Amino acid sequence: MADGQGSYRDILKNEAEAKSLEQENRVQKTEDTTERLIQEYEARIQTEPANLKVIRSLAELYTQKKQFDRALSLYERVRTSEM
């Protein structure tokens, strides 16, 4: 990157991670992308139960899908863990 060549993808070792980050940062997520991210975050919570960023991101996805009971449960988990 210092020589002006390459891109941010060159920095990321895992192309799947690069795609995931791109999709996560899109303002308007498609239904398929949202479902895939929900599945990915649910799996990550199993291996990283204290990762508040993932929990909050998952809650936001559930809010977008109007699954408010799941979203509230996750937001409550974040709130109580920050005390």
PDB file of N, CA and C in Angstrom:
ATOM      1  N   MET A   1       0.825  -1.188   0.000  1.00  0.00           N
ATOM      2  CA  MET A   1       0.000   0.000   0.000  1.00  0.00           C
ATOM      3  C   MET A   1       0.870   1.252   0.000  1.00  0.00           C
ATOM      4  N   ALA A   2       2.050   1.186   0.587  1.00  0.00           N
ATOM      5  CA  ALA A   2       2.918   2.350   0.653  1.00  0.00           C
ATOM      6  C   ALA A   2       3.349   2.812  -0.733  1.00  0.00           C
ATOM      7  N   ASP A   3       3.465   1.870  -1.676  1.00  0.00           N
ATOM      8  CA  ASP A   3       3.882   2.247  -3.028  1.00  0.00           C
ATOM      9  C   ASP A   3       2.708   2.654  -3.907  1.00  0.00           C
ATOM     10  N   GLY A   4       1.509   2.735  -3.316  1.00  0.00           N
ATOM     11  CA  GLY A   4       0.337   3.188  -4.059  1.00  0.00           C
ATOM     12  C   GLY A   4      -0.407   2.071  -4.751  1.00  0.00           C
ATOM     13  N   GLN A   5       0.057   0.863  -4.620  1.00  0.00           N
ATOM     14  CA  GLN A   5      -0.610  -0.267  -5.255  1.00  0.00           C
ATOM     15  C   GLN A   5      -1.274  -1.115  -4.194  1.00  0.00           C
ATOM     16  N   GLY A   6      -2.234  -1.899  -4.609  1.00  0.00           N
ATOM     17  CA  GLY A   6      -2.935  -2.745  -3.662  1.00  0.00           C
ATOM     18  C   GLY A   6      -4.211  -2.075  -3.178  1.00  0.00           C
ATOM     19  N   SER A   7      -4.897  -2.797  -2.335  1.00  0.00           N
ATOM     20  CA  SER A   7      -6.148  -2.276  -1.807  1.00  0.00           C
ATOM     21  C   SER A   7      -6.329  -2.788  -0.389  1.00  0.00           C
ATOM     22  N   TYR A   8      -7.424  -2.370   0.211  1.00  0.00           N
ATOM     23  CA  TYR A   8      -7.676  -2.821   1.569  1.00  0.00           C
ATOM     24  C   TYR A   8      -7.842  -4.336   1.617  1.00  0.00           C
ATOM     25  N   ARG A   9      -8.307  -4.935   0.519  1.00  0.00           N
ATOM     26  CA  ARG A   9      -8.453  -6.397   0.487  1.00  0.00           C
ATOM     27  C   ARG A   9      -7.101  -7.094   0.562  1.00  0.00           C
ATOM     28  N   ASP A  10      -6.070  -6.436   0.041  1.00  0.00           N
ATOM     29  CA  ASP A  10      -4.741  -7.029   0.128  1.00  0.00           C
ATOM     30  C   ASP A  10      -4.292  -7.130   1.575  1.00  0.00           C
ATOM     31  N   ILE A  11      -4.761  -6.219   2.394  1.00  0.00           N
ATOM     32  CA  ILE A  11      -4.391  -6.229   3.806  1.00  0.00           C
ATOM     33  C   ILE A  11      -5.088  -7.376   4.532  1.00  0.00           C
ATOM     34  N   LEU A  12      -6.330  -7.596   4.205  1.00  0.00           N
ATOM     35  CA  LEU A  12      -7.079  -8.660   4.859  1.00  0.00           C
ATOM     36  C   LEU A  12      -6.654 -10.011   4.306  1.00  0.00           C
ATOM     37  N   LYS A  13      -6.279 -10.902   5.171  1.00  0.00           N
ATOM     38  CA  LYS A  13      -5.800 -12.209   4.741  1.00  0.00           C
ATOM     39  C   LYS A  13      -6.929 -13.112   4.274  1.00  0.00           C
ATOM     40  N   ASN A  14      -8.076 -12.905   4.783  1.00  0.00           N
ATOM     41  CA  ASN A  14      -9.178 -13.806   4.514  1.00  0.00           C
ATOM     42  C   ASN A  14     -10.204 -13.095   3.632  1.00  0.00           C
ATOM     43  N   GLU A  15     -10.366 -13.554   2.397  1.00  0.00           N
ATOM     44  CA  GLU A  15     -11.300 -12.893   1.486  1.00  0.00           C
ATOM     45  C   GLU A  15     -12.739 -12.987   1.990  1.00  0.00           C
ATOM     46  N   ALA A  16     -13.065 -14.069   2.642  1.00  0.00           N
ATOM     47  CA  ALA A  16     -14.416 -14.205   3.197  1.00  0.00           C
ATOM     48  C   ALA A  16     -14.668 -13.132   4.248  1.00  0.00           C
ATOM     49  N   GLU A  17     -13.649 -12.829   5.045  1.00  0.00           N
ATOM     50  CA  GLU A  17     -13.791 -11.784   6.055  1.00  0.00           C
ATOM     51  C   GLU A  17     -13.992 -10.432   5.371  1.00  0.00           C
ATOM     52  N   ALA A  18     -13.281 -10.201   4.282  1.00  0.00           N
ATOM     53  CA  ALA A  18     -13.433  -8.942   3.547  1.00  0.00           C
ATOM     54  C   ALA A  18     -14.857  -8.796   3.028  1.00  0.00           C
ATOM     55  N   LYS A  19     -15.399  -9.871   2.480  1.00  0.00           N
ATOM     56  CA  LYS A  19     -16.774  -9.818   1.974  1.00  0.00           C
ATOM     57  C   LYS A  19     -17.755  -9.582   3.109  1.00  0.00           C
ATOM     58  N   SER A  20     -17.526 -10.247   4.228  1.00  0.00           N
ATOM     59  CA  SER A  20     -18.404 -10.076   5.380  1.00  0.00           C
ATOM     60  C   SER A  20     -18.389  -8.633   5.873  1.00  0.00           C
ATOM     61  N   LEU A  21     -17.204  -8.041   5.952  1.00  0.00           N
ATOM     62  CA  LEU A  21     -17.100  -6.646   6.396  1.00  0.00           C
ATOM     63  C   LEU A  21     -17.798  -5.702   5.428  1.00  0.00           C
ATOM     64  N   GLU A  22     -17.657  -5.951   4.132  1.00  0.00           N
ATOM     65  CA  GLU A  22     -18.335  -5.116   3.138  1.00  0.00           C
ATOM     66  C   GLU A  22     -19.844  -5.207   3.318  1.00  0.00           C
ATOM     67  N   GLN A  23     -20.336  -6.426   3.452  1.00  0.00           N
ATOM     68  CA  GLN A  23     -21.777  -6.618   3.585  1.00  0.00           C
ATOM     69  C   GLN A  23     -22.296  -6.034   4.884  1.00  0.00           C
ATOM     70  N   GLU A  24     -21.529  -6.158   5.947  1.00  0.00           N
ATOM     71  CA  GLU A  24     -21.947  -5.625   7.239  1.00  0.00           C
ATOM     72  C   GLU A  24     -22.093  -4.112   7.193  1.00  0.00           C
ATOM     73  N   ASN A  25     -21.239  -3.462   6.428  1.00  0.00           N
ATOM     74  CA  ASN A  25     -21.230  -2.013   6.400  1.00  0.00           C
ATOM     75  C   ASN A  25     -22.170  -1.402   5.373  1.00  0.00           C
ATOM     76  N   ARG A  26     -22.830  -2.200   4.599  1.00  0.00           N
ATOM     77  CA  ARG A  26     -23.804  -1.664   3.653  1.00  0.00           C
ATOM     78  C   ARG A  26     -24.984  -1.095   4.414  1.00  0.00           C
ATOM     79  N   VAL A  27     -25.460   0.034   3.976  1.00  0.00           N
ATOM     80  CA  VAL A  27     -26.598   0.656   4.640  1.00  0.00           C
ATOM     81  C   VAL A  27     -27.853  -0.172   4.411  1.00  0.00           C
ATOM     82  N   GLN A  28     -28.085  -0.578   3.188  1.00  0.00           N
ATOM     83  CA  GLN A  28     -29.268  -1.347   2.842  1.00  0.00           C
ATOM     84  C   GLN A  28     -28.858  -2.798   2.632  1.00  0.00           C
ATOM     85  N   LYS A  29     -29.201  -3.659   3.547  1.00  0.00           N
ATOM     86  CA  LYS A  29     -28.848  -5.072   3.435  1.00  0.00           C
ATOM     87  C   LYS A  29     -29.992  -5.829   2.771  1.00  0.00           C
ATOM     88  N   THR A  30     -29.619  -6.754   1.901  1.00  0.00           N
ATOM     89  CA  THR A  30     -30.653  -7.588   1.303  1.00  0.00           C
ATOM     90  C   THR A  30     -31.089  -8.628   2.323  1.00  0.00           C
ATOM     91  N   GLU A  31     -32.210  -9.236   2.063  1.00  0.00           N
ATOM     92  CA  GLU A  31     -32.729 -10.267   2.970  1.00  0.00           C
ATOM     93  C   GLU A  31     -31.746 -11.420   3.106  1.00  0.00           C
ATOM     94  N   ASP A  32     -31.150 -11.862   1.997  1.00  0.00           N
ATOM     95  CA  ASP A  32     -30.184 -12.961   2.044  1.00  0.00           C
ATOM     96  C   ASP A  32     -28.957 -12.590   2.864  1.00  0.00           C
ATOM     97  N   THR A  33     -28.468 -11.394   2.668  1.00  0.00           N
ATOM     98  CA  THR A  33     -27.297 -10.939   3.409  1.00  0.00           C
ATOM     99  C   THR A  33     -27.610 -10.869   4.894  1.00  0.00           C
ATOM    100  N   THR A  34     -28.767 -10.351   5.230  1.00  0.00           N
ATOM    101  CA  THR A  34     -29.169 -10.248   6.626  1.00  0.00           C
ATOM    102  C   THR A  34     -29.254 -11.631   7.261  1.00  0.00           C
ATOM    103  N   GLU A  35     -29.864 -12.576   6.577  1.00  0.00           N
ATOM    104  CA  GLU A  35     -29.979 -13.933   7.105  1.00  0.00           C
ATOM    105  C   GLU A  35     -28.601 -14.570   7.284  1.00  0.00           C
ATOM    106  N   ARG A  36     -27.716 -14.364   6.316  1.00  0.00           N
ATOM    107  CA  ARG A  36     -26.381 -14.933   6.411  1.00  0.00           C
ATOM    108  C   ARG A  36     -25.618 -14.333   7.583  1.00  0.00           C
ATOM    109  N   LEU A  37     -25.734 -13.030   7.762  1.00  0.00           N
ATOM    110  CA  LEU A  37     -25.065 -12.371   8.881  1.00  0.00           C
ATOM    111  C   LEU A  37     -25.633 -12.836  10.221  1.00  0.00           C
ATOM    112  N   ILE A  38     -26.937 -13.029  10.291  1.00  0.00           N
ATOM    113  CA  ILE A  38     -27.540 -13.528  11.527  1.00  0.00           C
ATOM    114  C   ILE A  38     -26.968 -14.897  11.868  1.00  0.00           C
ATOM    115  N   GLN A  39     -26.907 -15.773  10.892  1.00  0.00           N
ATOM    116  CA  GLN A  39     -26.355 -17.107  11.131  1.00  0.00           C
ATOM    117  C   GLN A  39     -24.891 -17.028  11.559  1.00  0.00           C
ATOM    118  N   GLU A  40     -24.133 -16.172  10.888  1.00  0.00           N
ATOM    119  CA  GLU A  40     -22.712 -16.010  11.225  1.00  0.00           C
ATOM    120  C   GLU A  40     -22.545 -15.481  12.647  1.00  0.00           C
ATOM    121  N   TYR A  41     -23.318 -14.468  13.019  1.00  0.00           N
ATOM    122  CA  TYR A  41     -23.198 -13.881  14.352  1.00  0.00           C
ATOM    123  C   TYR A  41     -23.682 -14.844  15.436  1.00  0.00           C
ATOM    124  N   GLU A  42     -24.736 -15.599  15.148  1.00  0.00           N
ATOM    125  CA  GLU A  42     -25.207 -16.591  16.116  1.00  0.00           C
ATOM    126  C   GLU A  42     -24.096 -17.610  16.393  1.00  0.00           C
ATOM    127  N   ALA A  43     -23.406 -18.035  15.342  1.00  0.00           N
ATOM    128  CA  ALA A  43     -22.300 -18.986  15.507  1.00  0.00           C
ATOM    129  C   ALA A  43     -21.147 -18.361  16.288  1.00  0.00           C
ATOM    130  N   ARG A  44     -20.858 -17.099  15.991  1.00  0.00           N
ATOM    131  CA  ARG A  44     -19.764 -16.421  16.696  1.00  0.00           C
ATOM    132  C   ARG A  44     -20.072 -16.228  18.171  1.00  0.00           C
ATOM    133  N   ILE A  45     -21.321 -15.991  18.505  1.00  0.00           N
ATOM    134  CA  ILE A  45     -21.695 -15.822  19.913  1.00  0.00           C
ATOM    135  C   ILE A  45     -21.453 -17.123  20.679  1.00  0.00           C
ATOM    136  N   GLN A  46     -21.621 -18.251  20.007  1.00  0.00           N
ATOM    137  CA  GLN A  46     -21.364 -19.536  20.656  1.00  0.00           C
ATOM    138  C   GLN A  46     -19.884 -19.678  21.025  1.00  0.00           C
ATOM    139  N   THR A  47     -19.000 -19.158  20.173  1.00  0.00           N
ATOM    140  CA  THR A  47     -17.562 -19.278  20.434  1.00  0.00           C
ATOM    141  C   THR A  47     -16.992 -18.061  21.155  1.00  0.00           C
ATOM    142  N   GLU A  48     -17.690 -16.923  21.063  1.00  0.00           N
ATOM    143  CA  GLU A  48     -17.236 -15.676  21.693  1.00  0.00           C
ATOM    144  C   GLU A  48     -18.388 -15.057  22.491  1.00  0.00           C
ATOM    145  N   PRO A  49     -18.825 -15.688  23.575  1.00  0.00           N
ATOM    146  CA  PRO A  49     -20.015 -15.200  24.287  1.00  0.00           C
ATOM    147  C   PRO A  49     -19.854 -13.822  24.929  1.00  0.00           C
ATOM    148  N   ALA A  50     -18.643 -13.342  25.095  1.00  0.00           N
ATOM    149  CA  ALA A  50     -18.438 -12.030  25.716  1.00  0.00           C
ATOM    150  C   ALA A  50     -18.190 -10.930  24.690  1.00  0.00           C
ATOM    151  N   ASN A  51     -18.301 -11.226  23.414  1.00  0.00           N
ATOM    152  CA  ASN A  51     -18.040 -10.242  22.366  1.00  0.00           C
ATOM    153  C   ASN A  51     -19.272  -9.346  22.204  1.00  0.00           C
ATOM    154  N   LEU A  52     -19.245  -8.215  22.877  1.00  0.00           N
ATOM    155  CA  LEU A  52     -20.406  -7.317  22.889  1.00  0.00           C
ATOM    156  C   LEU A  52     -20.689  -6.694  21.529  1.00  0.00           C
ATOM    157  N   LYS A  53     -19.661  -6.500  20.725  1.00  0.00           N
ATOM    158  CA  LYS A  53     -19.863  -5.923  19.396  1.00  0.00           C
ATOM    159  C   LYS A  53     -20.702  -6.869  18.537  1.00  0.00           C
ATOM    160  N   VAL A  54     -20.402  -8.146  18.589  1.00  0.00           N
ATOM    161  CA  VAL A  54     -21.158  -9.126  17.813  1.00  0.00           C
ATOM    162  C   VAL A  54     -22.587  -9.221  18.333  1.00  0.00           C
ATOM    163  N   ILE A  55     -22.747  -9.208  19.647  1.00  0.00           N
ATOM    164  CA  ILE A  55     -24.081  -9.287  20.244  1.00  0.00           C
ATOM    165  C   ILE A  55     -24.911  -8.072  19.827  1.00  0.00           C
ATOM    166  N   ARG A  56     -24.315  -6.889  19.890  1.00  0.00           N
ATOM    167  CA  ARG A  56     -25.031  -5.672  19.498  1.00  0.00           C
ATOM    168  C   ARG A  56     -25.370  -5.684  18.007  1.00  0.00           C
ATOM    169  N   SER A  57     -24.436  -6.122  17.182  1.00  0.00           N
ATOM    170  CA  SER A  57     -24.690  -6.197  15.739  1.00  0.00           C
ATOM    171  C   SER A  57     -25.820  -7.169  15.431  1.00  0.00           C
ATOM    172  N   LEU A  58     -25.845  -8.284  16.135  1.00  0.00           N
ATOM    173  CA  LEU A  58     -26.915  -9.257  15.942  1.00  0.00           C
ATOM    174  C   LEU A  58     -28.256  -8.659  16.370  1.00  0.00           C
ATOM    175  N   ALA A  59     -28.262  -7.933  17.466  1.00  0.00           N
ATOM    176  CA  ALA A  59     -29.493  -7.280  17.917  1.00  0.00           C
ATOM    177  C   ALA A  59     -29.995  -6.291  16.870  1.00  0.00           C
ATOM    178  N   GLU A  60     -29.093  -5.553  16.253  1.00  0.00           N
ATOM    179  CA  GLU A  60     -29.480  -4.603  15.200  1.00  0.00           C
ATOM    180  C   GLU A  60     -30.094  -5.332  14.007  1.00  0.00           C
ATOM    181  N   LEU A  61     -29.531  -6.475  13.646  1.00  0.00           N
ATOM    182  CA  LEU A  61     -30.083  -7.252  12.532  1.00  0.00           C
ATOM    183  C   LEU A  61     -31.488  -7.762  12.859  1.00  0.00           C
ATOM    184  N   TYR A  62     -31.661  -8.244  14.081  1.00  0.00           N
ATOM    185  CA  TYR A  62     -32.995  -8.702  14.486  1.00  0.00           C
ATOM    186  C   TYR A  62     -33.990  -7.536  14.506  1.00  0.00           C
ATOM    187  N   THR A  63     -33.528  -6.358  14.873  1.00  0.00           N
ATOM    188  CA  THR A  63     -34.405  -5.183  14.844  1.00  0.00           C
ATOM    189  C   THR A  63     -34.837  -4.883  13.411  1.00  0.00           C
ATOM    190  N   GLN A  64     -33.897  -4.955  12.477  1.00  0.00           N
ATOM    191  CA  GLN A  64     -34.233  -4.720  11.065  1.00  0.00           C
ATOM    192  C   GLN A  64     -35.266  -5.719  10.563  1.00  0.00           C
ATOM    193  N   LYS A  65     -35.187  -6.942  11.054  1.00  0.00           N
ATOM    194  CA  LYS A  65     -36.129  -7.977  10.627  1.00  0.00           C
ATOM    195  C   LYS A  65     -37.418  -7.959  11.442  1.00  0.00           C
ATOM    196  N   LYS A  66     -37.529  -6.974  12.328  1.00  0.00           N
ATOM    197  CA  LYS A  66     -38.707  -6.798  13.173  1.00  0.00           C
ATOM    198  C   LYS A  66     -38.928  -7.986  14.113  1.00  0.00           C
ATOM    199  N   GLN A  67     -37.845  -8.618  14.514  1.00  0.00           N
ATOM    200  CA  GLN A  67     -37.891  -9.684  15.517  1.00  0.00           C
ATOM    201  C   GLN A  67     -37.449  -9.051  16.837  1.00  0.00           C
ATOM    202  N   PHE A  68     -38.357  -8.233  17.361  1.00  0.00           N
ATOM    203  CA  PHE A  68     -38.028  -7.368  18.483  1.00  0.00           C
ATOM    204  C   PHE A  68     -37.758  -8.125  19.784  1.00  0.00           C
ATOM    205  N   ASP A  69     -38.421  -9.255  19.987  1.00  0.00           N
ATOM    206  CA  ASP A  69     -38.170 -10.015  21.213  1.00  0.00           C
ATOM    207  C   ASP A  69     -36.726 -10.505  21.273  1.00  0.00           C
ATOM    208  N   ARG A  70     -36.210 -10.995  20.160  1.00  0.00           N
ATOM    209  CA  ARG A  70     -34.814 -11.434  20.119  1.00  0.00           C
ATOM    210  C   ARG A  70     -33.869 -10.247  20.276  1.00  0.00           C
ATOM    211  N   ALA A  71     -34.195  -9.150  19.605  1.00  0.00           N
ATOM    212  CA  ALA A  71     -33.349  -7.958  19.678  1.00  0.00           C
ATOM    213  C   ALA A  71     -33.285  -7.438  21.112  1.00  0.00           C
ATOM    214  N   LEU A  72     -34.436  -7.329  21.766  1.00  0.00           N
ATOM    215  CA  LEU A  72     -34.464  -6.837  23.145  1.00  0.00           C
ATOM    216  C   LEU A  72     -33.665  -7.729  24.092  1.00  0.00           C
ATOM    217  N   SER A  73     -33.765  -9.021  23.880  1.00  0.00           N
ATOM    218  CA  SER A  73     -33.011  -9.957  24.710  1.00  0.00           C
ATOM    219  C   SER A  73     -31.500  -9.720  24.566  1.00  0.00           C
ATOM    220  N   LEU A  74     -31.067  -9.498  23.342  1.00  0.00           N
ATOM    221  CA  LEU A  74     -29.640  -9.247  23.109  1.00  0.00           C
ATOM    222  C   LEU A  74     -29.213  -7.883  23.645  1.00  0.00           C
ATOM    223  N   TYR A  75     -30.044  -6.861  23.442  1.00  0.00           N
ATOM    224  CA  TYR A  75     -29.710  -5.538  23.981  1.00  0.00           C
ATOM    225  C   TYR A  75     -29.628  -5.581  25.511  1.00  0.00           C
ATOM    226  N   GLU A  76     -30.515  -6.342  26.130  1.00  0.00           N
ATOM    227  CA  GLU A  76     -30.486  -6.484  27.583  1.00  0.00           C
ATOM    228  C   GLU A  76     -29.195  -7.176  28.027  1.00  0.00           C
ATOM    229  N   ARG A  77     -28.767  -8.140  27.258  1.00  0.00           N
ATOM    230  CA  ARG A  77     -27.504  -8.839  27.550  1.00  0.00           C
ATOM    231  C   ARG A  77     -26.336  -7.867  27.493  1.00  0.00           C
ATOM    232  N   VAL A  78     -26.326  -6.987  26.509  1.00  0.00           N
ATOM    233  CA  VAL A  78     -25.267  -5.980  26.403  1.00  0.00           C
ATOM    234  C   VAL A  78     -25.343  -5.019  27.578  1.00  0.00           C
ATOM    235  N   ARG A  79     -26.543  -4.549  27.890  1.00  0.00           N
ATOM    236  CA  ARG A  79     -26.722  -3.583  28.968  1.00  0.00           C
ATOM    237  C   ARG A  79     -26.252  -4.128  30.301  1.00  0.00           C
ATOM    238  N   THR A  80     -26.632  -5.347  30.619  1.00  0.00           N
ATOM    239  CA  THR A  80     -26.252  -5.911  31.924  1.00  0.00           C
ATOM    240  C   THR A  80     -24.777  -6.260  32.002  1.00  0.00           C
ATOM    241  N   SER A  81     -24.159  -6.532  30.879  1.00  0.00           N
ATOM    242  CA  SER A  81     -22.736  -6.875  30.903  1.00  0.00           C
ATOM    243  C   SER A  81     -21.852  -5.651  31.053  1.00  0.00           C
ATOM    244  N   GLU A  82     -22.375  -4.478  30.763  1.00  0.00           N
ATOM    245  CA  GLU A  82     -21.582  -3.244  30.850  1.00  0.00           C
ATOM    246  C   GLU A  82     -21.614  -2.633  32.241  1.00  0.00           C
ATOM    247  N   MET A  83     -22.339  -3.194  33.152  1.00  0.00           N
ATOM    248  CA  MET A  83     -22.462  -2.637  34.497  1.00  0.00           C
ATOM    249  C   MET A  83     -21.289  -3.002  35.350  1.00  0.00           C
TER     250      MET A  83
END
